[in-house]
Structures are given as C-alpha cells and as structure tokens.
Coordinates of C-alpha atoms and ligand atoms in Angstrom, one line a residue:
M1 CA -9.4 -25.9 2.8
T2 CA -13.1 -25.0 3.2
M3 CA -15.0 -25.4 -0.1
T4 CA -18.0 -23.5 -1.3
V5 CA -20.4 -25.9 -3.1
A6 CA -23.6 -23.9 -3.5
V7 CA -24.5 -23.1 -7.1
T8 CA -25.4 -19.5 -7.0
T9 CA -28.2 -17.6 -8.7
V10 CA -26.9 -14.2 -7.3
P11 CA -23.5 -12.7 -7.8
H12 CA -20.8 -14.4 -5.8
I13 CA -18.2 -12.1 -4.3
L14 CA -14.8 -13.0 -2.8
I15 CA -13.8 -10.8 0.1
F16 CA -10.1 -10.9 0.9
P17 CA -9.1 -8.9 4.0
F18 CA -5.5 -7.9 4.9
P19 CA -4.6 -9.4 8.3
A20 CA -3.9 -6.3 10.4
Q21 CA -6.5 -5.0 12.8
G22 CA -6.8 -1.5 11.3
H23 CA -7.6 -3.3 8.0
L24 CA -9.7 -6.3 9.2
I25 CA -12.1 -4.4 11.4
P26 CA -13.5 -2.1 8.7
I27 CA -13.6 -4.8 5.9
L28 CA -15.5 -7.1 8.2
D29 CA -18.0 -4.3 8.8
F30 CA -18.2 -3.7 5.2
T31 CA -18.9 -7.3 4.5
H32 CA -21.6 -7.3 7.0
Y33 CA -23.3 -4.3 5.3
L34 CA -22.9 -6.1 1.9
A35 CA -24.5 -9.2 3.3
L36 CA -27.5 -7.3 4.7
R37 CA -28.5 -6.5 1.1
R38 CA -29.2 -10.2 0.5
Q39 CA -28.4 -9.8 -3.2
L40 CA -25.0 -11.4 -3.1
Q41 CA -23.4 -14.7 -2.1
I42 CA -20.1 -13.9 -0.2
T43 CA -17.0 -16.0 0.5
I44 CA -14.4 -14.5 2.7
L45 CA -10.8 -15.7 2.5
V46 CA -8.6 -15.9 5.6
T47 CA -5.7 -18.0 6.8
P48 CA -6.5 -20.5 9.6
K49 CA -5.4 -18.4 12.5
N50 CA -7.6 -15.5 11.5
L51 CA -10.7 -17.6 11.3
P52 CA -11.7 -16.9 14.9
L53 CA -11.8 -13.2 14.0
L54 CA -14.7 -13.9 11.6
Q55 CA -16.8 -15.4 14.4
H56 CA -19.2 -12.5 14.9
L57 CA -19.7 -12.0 11.1
L58 CA -20.3 -15.6 10.4
S59 CA -22.7 -16.1 13.3
R60 CA -24.7 -13.1 12.1
H61 CA -24.6 -14.2 8.4
P62 CA -24.6 -18.0 8.3
S63 CA -24.8 -17.7 4.5
I64 CA -21.2 -16.3 4.3
Q65 CA -18.8 -19.0 3.5
P66 CA -15.2 -18.9 4.9
L67 CA -12.5 -20.0 2.7
T68 CA -9.4 -20.9 4.6
L69 CA -6.1 -21.3 2.8
P70 CA -2.8 -22.1 4.6
F71 CA -0.6 -19.1 5.4
P72 CA 2.3 -19.3 2.9
D73 CA 5.8 -19.8 4.4
S74 CA 7.7 -16.5 4.5
P75 CA 11.2 -15.8 5.5
G76 CA 10.2 -12.4 7.0
I77 CA 7.5 -13.7 9.3
P78 CA 8.0 -15.9 12.4
P79 CA 6.4 -19.4 12.0
G80 CA 2.8 -19.4 13.3
V81 CA 2.2 -15.6 12.8
E82 CA -0.6 -14.9 10.4
N83 CA -1.7 -11.4 11.6
T84 CA 0.5 -8.3 12.1
K85 CA -0.9 -8.0 15.7
D86 CA 1.0 -11.2 16.6
L87 CA 4.5 -10.0 15.4
P88 CA 7.1 -9.2 18.1
P89 CA 7.3 -5.4 18.4
S90 CA 10.8 -5.4 17.0
S91 CA 9.6 -6.8 13.7
T92 CA 6.7 -4.6 13.0
K93 CA 8.7 -1.9 11.2
S94 CA 8.4 -3.7 7.8
A95 CA 5.4 -5.8 8.8
H96 CA 3.2 -4.7 6.1
V97 CA 5.7 -5.2 3.4
S98 CA 6.5 -8.7 4.7
F99 CA 2.8 -9.6 4.9
M100 CA 2.1 -8.1 1.4
N101 CA 4.8 -10.4 0.1
A102 CA 3.9 -13.4 2.1
L103 CA 0.2 -13.3 1.1
S104 CA 1.1 -13.1 -2.6
G105 CA 2.0 -16.8 -2.0
L106 CA -1.7 -17.5 -2.0
R107 CA -2.0 -16.7 -5.7
S108 CA -1.6 -20.2 -6.9
P109 CA -3.8 -22.0 -4.3
L110 CA -6.4 -19.3 -4.8
L111 CA -6.3 -19.7 -8.6
N112 CA -6.6 -23.5 -8.1
W113 CA -9.7 -22.9 -5.8
F114 CA -11.3 -20.7 -8.5
Q115 CA -10.7 -23.3 -11.1
T116 CA -12.2 -26.2 -9.1
T117 CA -15.2 -24.5 -7.4
P118 CA -18.6 -24.7 -8.8
S119 CA -19.9 -21.2 -9.3
P120 CA -16.7 -19.4 -8.3
P121 CA -16.9 -15.7 -7.4
S122 CA -17.5 -13.2 -10.2
V123 CA -15.7 -10.3 -8.4
I124 CA -12.9 -10.1 -5.9
I125 CA -13.0 -7.3 -3.4
S126 CA -9.6 -7.2 -1.5
D127 CA -7.7 -4.9 0.7
M128 CA -5.5 -2.2 -0.8
F129 CA -2.5 -4.0 0.4
L130 CA -3.4 -7.0 -1.8
G131 CA -2.8 -5.4 -5.2
W132 CA -1.7 -8.7 -6.8
T133 CA -5.3 -9.9 -6.7
H134 CA -6.0 -7.5 -9.5
H135 CA -3.7 -9.6 -11.8
L136 CA -5.3 -12.8 -10.6
A137 CA -8.8 -11.3 -11.3
S138 CA -7.6 -10.2 -14.8
D139 CA -6.3 -13.7 -15.5
L140 CA -9.7 -15.1 -14.5
G141 CA -11.5 -12.5 -16.6
I142 CA -13.3 -10.9 -13.6
P143 CA -13.1 -7.4 -12.0
R144 CA -11.3 -6.7 -8.8
I145 CA -12.4 -3.8 -6.4
V146 CA -10.0 -2.4 -3.9
F147 CA -11.3 -1.9 -0.3
S148 CA -9.5 1.0 1.3
P149 CA -9.4 1.3 5.1
S150 CA -7.5 4.5 4.5
A151 CA -8.8 7.9 3.5
A152 CA -9.3 9.0 -0.1
F153 CA -7.0 11.9 0.7
A154 CA -4.3 9.5 1.9
L155 CA -4.7 7.3 -1.1
S156 CA -4.6 10.3 -3.5
V157 CA -1.1 11.0 -2.0
I158 CA 0.0 7.4 -2.0
Y159 CA -1.1 6.5 -5.5
H160 CA 0.5 9.8 -6.7
L161 CA 3.8 8.7 -5.2
W162 CA 3.7 5.3 -6.8
R163 CA 2.6 6.6 -10.1
N164 CA 5.1 9.4 -10.4
M165 CA 7.9 7.9 -8.3
P166 CA 9.3 11.4 -7.3
Q167 CA 12.9 11.6 -6.0
L168 CA 12.5 12.6 -2.3
P169 CA 14.9 15.4 -1.2
E170 CA 18.0 14.6 0.8
N171 CA 17.3 17.5 3.2
P172 CA 14.9 16.1 5.9
S173 CA 13.3 19.6 6.4
E174 CA 12.6 20.3 2.8
S175 CA 8.9 19.8 2.1
I176 CA 7.6 18.0 -1.0
T177 CA 4.5 19.6 -2.6
F178 CA 1.7 17.8 -4.4
P179 CA 0.5 20.6 -6.8
D180 CA -1.9 18.3 -8.6
L181 CA -3.9 17.6 -5.4
P182 CA -6.6 19.8 -4.2
N183 CA -5.1 22.6 -2.0
S184 CA -1.5 21.6 -3.1
P185 CA -0.7 19.9 0.2
N186 CA 3.0 19.4 1.4
W187 CA 4.9 17.3 3.8
I188 CA 8.4 16.7 4.7
K189 CA 10.0 13.3 3.6
S190 CA 9.6 11.6 7.0
Q191 CA 5.9 12.3 7.0
L192 CA 5.3 10.4 3.7
S193 CA 4.4 6.8 3.4
P194 CA 7.2 4.7 5.0
I195 CA 6.4 1.9 2.5
Y196 CA 7.2 4.3 -0.4
R197 CA 10.3 5.6 1.4
S198 CA 11.5 2.0 1.9
Y199 CA 11.3 1.2 -1.8
V200 CA 14.5 -0.1 -3.3
P201 CA 14.5 -0.4 -7.1
G202 CA 15.0 -4.0 -8.2
D203 CA 14.5 -5.5 -4.8
P204 CA 11.9 -8.2 -5.3
Q205 CA 9.9 -7.4 -2.2
S206 CA 9.9 -3.8 -3.1
E207 CA 8.8 -4.4 -6.6
L208 CA 6.0 -6.5 -5.5
V209 CA 4.8 -3.7 -3.3
K210 CA 5.1 -1.1 -6.1
D211 CA 3.4 -3.5 -8.5
G212 CA 0.6 -3.9 -6.0
F213 CA -0.1 -0.2 -5.7
L214 CA 0.0 0.2 -9.4
A215 CA -2.5 -2.7 -9.7
D216 CA -4.7 -1.0 -7.2
I217 CA -4.8 2.0 -9.5
D218 CA -5.7 -0.2 -12.5
S219 CA -8.3 -2.1 -10.6
W220 CA -12.0 -1.9 -11.7
G221 CA -13.1 0.1 -8.7
I222 CA -12.4 1.3 -5.2
A223 CA -14.5 1.4 -2.0
F224 CA -13.6 3.7 0.8
N225 CA -14.4 3.7 4.4
S226 CA -15.2 7.4 4.2
F227 CA -18.1 9.7 3.3
A228 CA -18.6 12.4 0.8
G229 CA -19.3 15.1 3.3
L230 CA -15.8 14.5 4.8
E231 CA -13.5 14.5 1.8
S232 CA -15.5 14.9 -1.4
K233 CA -12.8 16.9 -3.1
Y234 CA -10.4 13.9 -2.8
L235 CA -13.0 11.4 -3.8
E236 CA -13.7 13.6 -6.9
Y237 CA -10.0 14.0 -7.6
L238 CA -9.6 10.3 -7.5
K239 CA -12.3 9.8 -10.1
I240 CA -10.4 12.0 -12.5
E241 CA -7.0 10.4 -11.7
L242 CA -8.3 6.9 -12.0
G243 CA -10.3 7.7 -15.2
H244 CA -13.6 6.4 -14.0
D245 CA -16.3 7.0 -11.4
R246 CA -16.4 3.6 -9.7
V247 CA -15.2 5.2 -6.5
W248 CA -17.6 4.5 -3.7
A249 CA -17.5 6.1 -0.2
V250 CA -19.5 3.8 2.0
G251 CA -18.4 4.8 5.5
P252 CA -18.1 5.5 8.3
L253 CA -18.5 1.7 8.6
L254 CA -20.0 1.4 12.1
S255 CA -20.1 -1.7 14.1
P256 CA -23.3 -3.6 13.4
P257 CA -25.9 -2.3 15.8
S258 CA -26.5 -5.7 17.2
E259 CA -22.9 -6.3 17.9
S260 CA -21.4 -5.3 21.3
V261 CA -19.1 -2.4 20.5
A262 CA -17.1 -3.5 23.4
S263 CA -15.8 -6.6 21.5
R264 CA -15.1 -4.9 18.2
G265 CA -11.8 -6.0 16.9
G266 CA -10.9 -7.8 20.1
T267 CA -12.0 -8.7 23.5
S268 CA -11.7 -5.9 26.0
S269 CA -8.9 -6.5 28.4
V270 CA -10.9 -4.6 31.1
S271 CA -14.4 -5.1 32.5
V272 CA -16.6 -3.0 30.3
P273 CA -19.4 -2.5 32.9
H274 CA -16.7 -1.4 35.4
L275 CA -15.3 1.1 32.9
E276 CA -18.8 2.3 32.0
A277 CA -19.6 2.7 35.6
W278 CA -16.5 4.9 36.1
L279 CA -17.3 7.0 33.1
D280 CA -20.8 7.4 34.3
T281 CA -19.4 9.2 37.4
C282 CA -17.6 11.8 35.2
P283 CA -19.2 15.0 33.9
D284 CA -20.1 15.4 30.2
D285 CA -17.1 16.0 27.8
K286 CA -14.6 16.0 30.6
V287 CA -12.6 12.8 30.0
V288 CA -9.8 12.6 27.3
Y289 CA -9.3 9.2 25.7
V290 CA -5.7 8.4 24.7
C291 CA -4.9 5.6 22.3
F292 CA -2.4 5.2 19.4
G293 CA -4.2 2.4 17.4
S294 CA -3.5 -1.3 17.3
E295 CA 0.2 -1.1 16.3
A296 CA 2.1 1.8 17.8
V297 CA 4.1 1.3 20.9
L298 CA 5.5 4.3 22.8
T299 CA 9.1 4.4 23.9
E300 CA 9.8 4.8 27.6
D301 CA 10.6 8.5 27.1
Q302 CA 7.4 9.2 25.2
S303 CA 5.4 7.4 27.9
N304 CA 7.1 9.3 30.7
K305 CA 6.3 12.7 29.1
L306 CA 2.8 11.8 28.1
A307 CA 2.1 10.6 31.6
S308 CA 3.6 13.7 33.1
G309 CA 1.5 15.8 30.7
L310 CA -1.6 14.0 31.7
E311 CA -0.7 14.5 35.4
K312 CA 0.0 18.2 35.1
S313 CA -3.2 18.9 33.0
G314 CA -5.4 17.7 35.8
V315 CA -7.9 16.3 33.3
Q316 CA -9.7 13.0 33.7
F317 CA -8.5 10.4 31.2
V318 CA -8.6 6.8 29.9
W319 CA -5.2 5.8 28.5
R320 CA -4.9 2.7 26.4
V321 CA -1.4 1.3 26.6
K322 CA -0.3 -1.4 24.1
D323 CA 0.6 -4.4 26.0
V324 CA 4.1 -5.6 24.9
E325 CA 4.7 -9.1 26.4
G326 CA 8.1 -9.2 28.1
G327 CA 8.7 -5.7 26.6
R328 CA 9.7 -2.5 28.3
P329 CA 7.7 -0.9 31.1
S330 CA 5.0 1.0 29.4
I331 CA 4.1 3.6 32.0
P332 CA 6.2 5.2 34.8
E333 CA 6.2 3.6 38.1
G334 CA 3.7 5.0 40.6
F335 CA 1.7 6.8 37.9
E336 CA -1.4 4.9 38.4
D337 CA -1.4 5.5 42.1
R338 CA -0.9 9.2 41.6
V339 CA -3.8 9.5 39.3
A340 CA -6.0 7.0 41.0
G341 CA -9.7 8.1 40.7
R342 CA -8.9 10.7 37.9
G343 CA -7.5 8.4 35.2
V344 CA -7.8 4.8 34.0
V345 CA -5.0 3.0 32.3
I346 CA -6.0 0.0 30.0
R347 CA -3.2 -2.4 29.3
G348 CA -4.2 -4.5 26.3
W349 CA -7.3 -4.1 24.1
A350 CA -9.7 -1.2 24.9
P351 CA -13.3 -1.0 23.9
Q352 CA -12.5 2.1 21.9
V353 CA -15.8 2.7 20.3
M354 CA -17.7 2.3 23.5
I355 CA -15.3 4.8 25.2
L356 CA -15.5 7.4 22.5
S357 CA -19.2 7.2 22.4
H358 CA -19.7 7.7 26.1
R359 CA -21.1 11.2 26.9
A360 CA -18.2 11.8 29.5
V361 CA -15.5 11.6 26.8
G362 CA -14.8 15.1 25.4
A363 CA -11.5 14.7 23.5
F364 CA -9.4 12.1 21.9
L365 CA -5.5 12.1 21.8
T366 CA -4.8 9.9 18.7
H367 CA -2.2 8.9 16.3
C368 CA -4.7 9.6 13.6
G369 CA -5.0 6.1 12.2
W370 CA -8.1 6.3 9.8
N371 CA -10.4 4.1 11.8
S372 CA -9.7 6.1 15.0
V373 CA -10.3 9.3 13.0
L374 CA -13.7 8.1 11.8
E375 CA -14.6 6.7 15.2
G376 CA -13.7 10.0 16.8
I377 CA -15.7 11.9 14.1
V378 CA -18.8 9.7 14.7
A379 CA -18.4 10.3 18.4
G380 CA -18.2 14.1 17.8
V381 CA -15.1 14.6 19.9
P382 CA -12.4 17.1 19.1
M383 CA -8.9 15.6 18.7
L384 CA -5.3 16.1 19.7
A385 CA -3.3 14.8 16.8
W386 CA 0.0 12.9 17.2
P387 CA 0.6 11.4 13.8
M388 CA 3.4 8.7 13.8
G389 CA 3.6 7.1 10.5
A390 CA 1.7 5.3 7.7
D391 CA -1.0 7.6 6.3
Q392 CA -1.4 9.3 9.6
F393 CA 0.3 12.7 8.7
I394 CA -2.2 13.1 5.8
D395 CA -5.1 12.3 8.2
A396 CA -3.7 14.9 10.6
T397 CA -3.6 17.5 7.8
L398 CA -7.2 16.8 7.1
L399 CA -8.3 17.0 10.7
V400 CA -6.2 20.1 11.7
E401 CA -5.9 22.3 8.6
E402 CA -9.1 21.4 6.7
L403 CA -11.7 20.3 9.1
K404 CA -10.3 22.4 12.0
M405 CA -11.6 19.9 14.6
A406 CA -8.1 18.9 16.0
V407 CA -5.0 20.5 17.3
R408 CA -1.4 19.1 17.0
V409 CA 0.2 17.9 20.1
C410 CA 3.3 16.1 18.8
E411 CA 4.6 14.7 15.5
G412 CA 6.5 11.6 14.6
K413 CA 7.2 8.1 15.8
E414 CA 10.5 9.0 17.4
S415 CA 9.5 12.4 18.8
V416 CA 9.2 12.9 22.5
P417 CA 6.5 15.4 23.4
D418 CA 7.0 18.2 25.9
S419 CA 4.9 17.4 28.9
E420 CA 4.0 21.1 29.4
V421 CA 2.7 21.3 25.9
V422 CA 0.7 18.2 26.3
A423 CA -0.8 19.5 29.6
S424 CA -1.7 22.9 28.2
K425 CA -3.2 21.6 24.9
L426 CA -5.2 19.0 26.7
S427 CA -6.7 21.5 29.2
E428 CA -7.3 24.0 26.5
L429 CA -9.1 21.6 24.2
M430 CA -11.3 20.5 27.1
E431 CA -12.8 23.9 27.4
E432 CA -16.5 24.0 26.5
D433 CA -16.6 26.8 24.0
R434 CA -13.8 25.6 21.8
E435 CA -14.4 25.9 18.0
E436 CA -13.0 22.4 17.6
R437 CA -15.8 21.0 19.7
K438 CA -18.5 22.7 17.8
L439 CA -17.1 21.6 14.4
A440 CA -16.6 18.1 15.7
K441 CA -20.3 17.9 16.7
E442 CA -21.4 19.2 13.3
L443 CA -19.3 16.6 11.5
S444 CA -20.6 13.9 13.7
L445 CA -24.1 14.7 12.5
A446 CA -22.9 14.7 8.9
A447 CA -21.3 11.2 9.4
K448 CA -24.5 9.9 10.9
E449 CA -26.5 11.3 8.1
A450 CA -24.3 9.7 5.5
V451 CA -25.0 6.2 6.9
S452 CA -28.8 6.8 7.5
E453 CA -31.4 6.1 5.0
G454 CA -31.0 8.2 1.9
G455 CA -27.5 9.3 3.0
S456 CA -24.6 9.5 0.6
S457 CA -22.8 6.4 1.9
V458 CA -26.0 4.3 1.8
K459 CA -26.5 5.5 -1.7
D460 CA -22.9 4.6 -2.6
M461 CA -23.3 1.2 -1.1
E462 CA -26.5 0.6 -3.1
S463 CA -24.8 1.8 -6.2
L464 CA -21.9 -0.6 -5.6
V465 CA -24.3 -3.6 -5.0
E466 CA -26.3 -2.6 -8.1
Q467 CA -23.2 -2.6 -10.2
L468 CA -22.1 -6.0 -8.9
V469 CA -25.5 -7.4 -9.8
Q470 CA -25.4 -5.8 -13.3
L471 CA -21.9 -7.2 -13.9
Y472 CA -23.1 -10.6 -13.0
S473 CA -26.3 -10.3 -15.2
S474 CA -24.2 -9.2 -18.2
S475 CA -21.7 -12.1 -17.7
D476 CA -24.6 -14.6 -18.1
Ligands
UPG1 O1 -7.2 -1.1 22.2 C1 -7.6 -0.9 21.1 C2 -6.9 -0.4 20.0 C3 -7.5 -0.2 18.8 N1 -8.8 -0.4 18.7 C4 -9.4 -0.4 17.3 O2 -8.5 -0.7 16.4 C5 -8.6 0.1 15.2 C6 -7.3 0.7 14.9 O3 -7.3 1.3 13.7 P1 -6.6 2.7 13.4 O4 -7.0 3.7 14.4 O5 -6.8 3.0 11.9 O6 -5.0 2.5 13.7 P2 -4.0 1.3 13.3 O7 -4.2 0.1 14.0 O8 -2.6 1.9 13.5 O9 -4.3 1.2 11.7 C7 -3.5 1.0 10.6 O10 -4.4 0.9 9.5 C8 -5.1 2.1 9.2 C9 -6.1 1.9 8.0 O11 -5.4 1.7 6.8 C10 -4.2 3.4 9.0 O12 -5.0 4.5 8.8 C11 -3.3 3.5 10.2 O13 -2.4 4.6 9.9 C12 -2.5 2.2 10.3 O14 -1.5 2.3 11.3 C13 -9.7 1.1 15.5 O15 -11.0 0.5 14.9 C14 -9.9 1.0 17.0 O16 -11.1 1.3 17.5 C15 -9.6 -0.9 19.8 O17 -10.8 -1.2 19.6 N2 -8.9 -1.1 21.0

C-alpha cells in the first residue's frame, strides 16, 4: 500500500476511478484539470494493475499521490483481472455489476487507510459506479462527489429508473415514457439500462448496485463530463431532482494539450505517423471513422454486413476493430485487399482523438458511448449512430432527435445492419451540404468555447474547486 504522509495546508481530495476505459480516461483528464488549479492536494486510488495507467498523470503532476490497494477477491472476476478491458469477451456482459461488487470490498481497507493517514482527504470524488463510497464518506463525516463519465441526460433517465423502480412492460415493442423529463422521451425496454434490467430483488449483487445508484443520488454533488451548451435542460432538471445545485458540467474533458493524443487511454496499435501520412493524402471531410468504443465486439454477421456496407459505399474509411485474442475472425477474409488504399483497418487500440481531429475525417460511425460522442462533437463531425447498450440509446436520442447532428444506421447489440442501408447512409452523410455537418461544426465551436477562458465549463470547474476550498476552510 502506498501511504500519503504529507501534512496538508490545502484541501486533500481522494479521486477514485472505476477501472473501465470509458470511465478511466475522462476521470484522469478531470484529475489533471483539478491538479492544474494548484489549490488541492490529490490522492488517486487504484488497484496495482491499473497503476501503469496513471503514468502520464503522475509524471505531469508529481504532487499527486497514488494509493494502491489490492484488488479484492471476487467470484465473478478471473484472478489477475483488475480492469474490465482484461476480461475475456464472454464475461463482459455483467462486467460492470461484477466490478461494482468486487470494488466494494475495498471499503474496509480504505476506511483503515483514512483512519491511519495523517491529514486524510476531506472529500471523496468517485465514479458513478462506486456509490458505496458515499456511505463510507458519510461514516467519515466528509462529502462525496460523483464523477459521471456519462451524460446528464443519461443519468437523468438512469436515476429516474432506480428511484422509481418502474415495472418494465413484457411486450418488447411497448415503449416506456419518462413524462417527468424534459421532452418526455421514450424508449423500448431493450434500450434501457441493462444494469437496471438485470436487477433481481433480494439478490445481494443487484441490491448493492441499486443501493449504489441511490447513494449517488444522495451524494453531496455531481460533476459531469459535459457542458451546458450541450444539455443544459438535463443539468437543470437534475438540480431540481437532486434538490441542490451542486451539479457541475466541466467538459468536454480534453486530453491535456501536452499529452500526445495518440496515446490517450492506451498505446496505439498502429504507427501514428503512418496513419497520419495516409490521412494527409485524403481530401477534407471525406473519411469516415468507424469505432464502437473500448468494449463492444461485433459478431461475424455484423462485421460482414458492415464491411460490405463500407465496400459498397465507396467512401474512404478507418475502421477500428476490437482485437479479441483467440476469438472469432473480426473482419471478412479478403476485405482488406479489396479496399486497399481506400480504407485502413486498425486491430487493437486506435488513436481515436487524433483520427477524429484530422481534417480528412468527415463522419463518425459510433456506438454512441459518451466519450466518443464528446470527442466527435469536439472534432465537429456528423455521426452515424449505432447504439448498442448501456447509456448509448439515450446518447443517440440526444444526437439524432435533439441536436440533429447524427443519423441512425442500426440499433442494438444483436442487430445486423443492412449493408445497403449502411452504404447509402454513409455516402449521403458524406455530402458537403448536409445540415448535420453544419450543426456539428457549430456544436464543436460551442464545446471549445465552454472549455476556453470564461467558458461555462471553466466556470463550473472554478466553482467546484472554490466549494472544495470552502468546505475545507469551514471544517478547520
Ligand atoms: O481503439 C480505441 C477505442 C476507444 N478509444 C477511446 O476509449 C474511449 C471509449 O469510451 P466510450 O466511447 O464512452 O465507449 P465505451 O468504452 O463503450 O464506454 C463505456 O462508458 C461510457 C461512459 O460511461 C458509456 O457512455 C458507454 O456507453 C460505455 O460503454 C473514448 O475516449 C475513445 O477515444 C480509443 O482511444 N481507441
């Protein structure tokens, strides 16, 4: 265990990430921006195998102390696995539930650390999947702030579900409406949070998850990787729902400017200069980038149809295929030869932010994971939405129906797209005068403004830090 020994004269904050890439990447960026303020002492808690992922953050901010606690034994997680990215694909279905349960085993070692550390943290900021830290914080008499890597819209729906526990209809095509939310959105059952749908009353793992979300709702505050210009009505809705205004939108959390965007979240599995050189040969806005986040793996059927759609469309593309060790073939045989020169397939980790921000990239076929959505917005590219699970259907509603900067191309984790539809939607969206492209460029400017001096997210970050400092002064 690494111990913090310094006696602090500034507020001491504990940051506790959830070990899944879609959660870690933004909370590490968030921690970087907190550290830049130099008004806080920061300790960040990880289990040993995740420590290397802190390398960039710690070398940039030597004052940040890592705290490593052993990963608790857990029946649902193979020995040696401490990050959802290292789970075999067959076990990723309930990965988040297993990890939420496993990590709650850190409660007692963490309590012990708090009780034996000189100047322990006066606030815990932890991922939305670590609701139990709210109870620990309450026992310690300190506040806990939720860090949300998901949208305020998505959490409005998810918190509504856990608070009200609505019975979901038997009929899979019957939609469920959320009349209390702005615009009364609706989705069918399979599009709602799989974690909520998997809840089994009385089952200890399910009860811990439910309790965790309710504890999030009761927490002192919540910080979103989002910005007011994107979803102010949901941020405002949450303030009313939560009964306080400690709801900060501090995003989009961009990679620190000094950090190579090519290594964000992982080391690129392709040569970045090579890829850049290829993109440099392409005209502006003519390449589509295809990626389904850090977790989703396509079935053979899905890959075949997508590949065929890409082929038929004639567009230039970069397709990131999730590498599955010893798993099924991920793209059809001969595909790469047939599209040589026109398309690039990346097996493994892609330098996503670099790709999206290249002038040649003009569209993004995405599963609508929130980080990808924000990265696409910053890059100003219109999107083709294929939501698959988690919060992605809600993000797709925001992109397609509200922001109108995306079109739907397929829906669902099990659905197989029609290759003709993929091809036509791709070539249509690549047209220059599409409204989606214009709106995407406008939103990109709004996103950049939010994180520039005087912007709404900078102000929210300042207000968050101010409140942390005030809390600390009042506890003296
Ligand atoms: O080859 C890759 C693949 C992913 N990424 C990055 O990994 C992150 C992926 O995050 P996201 O797009 O949000 O997708 P998931 O990994 O699927 O994220 C999970 O977590 C998100 C935040 O809660 C949710 O919105 C998603 O639905 C959930 O699946 C992004 O920053 C990507 O840039 C890369 O850099 N290279």
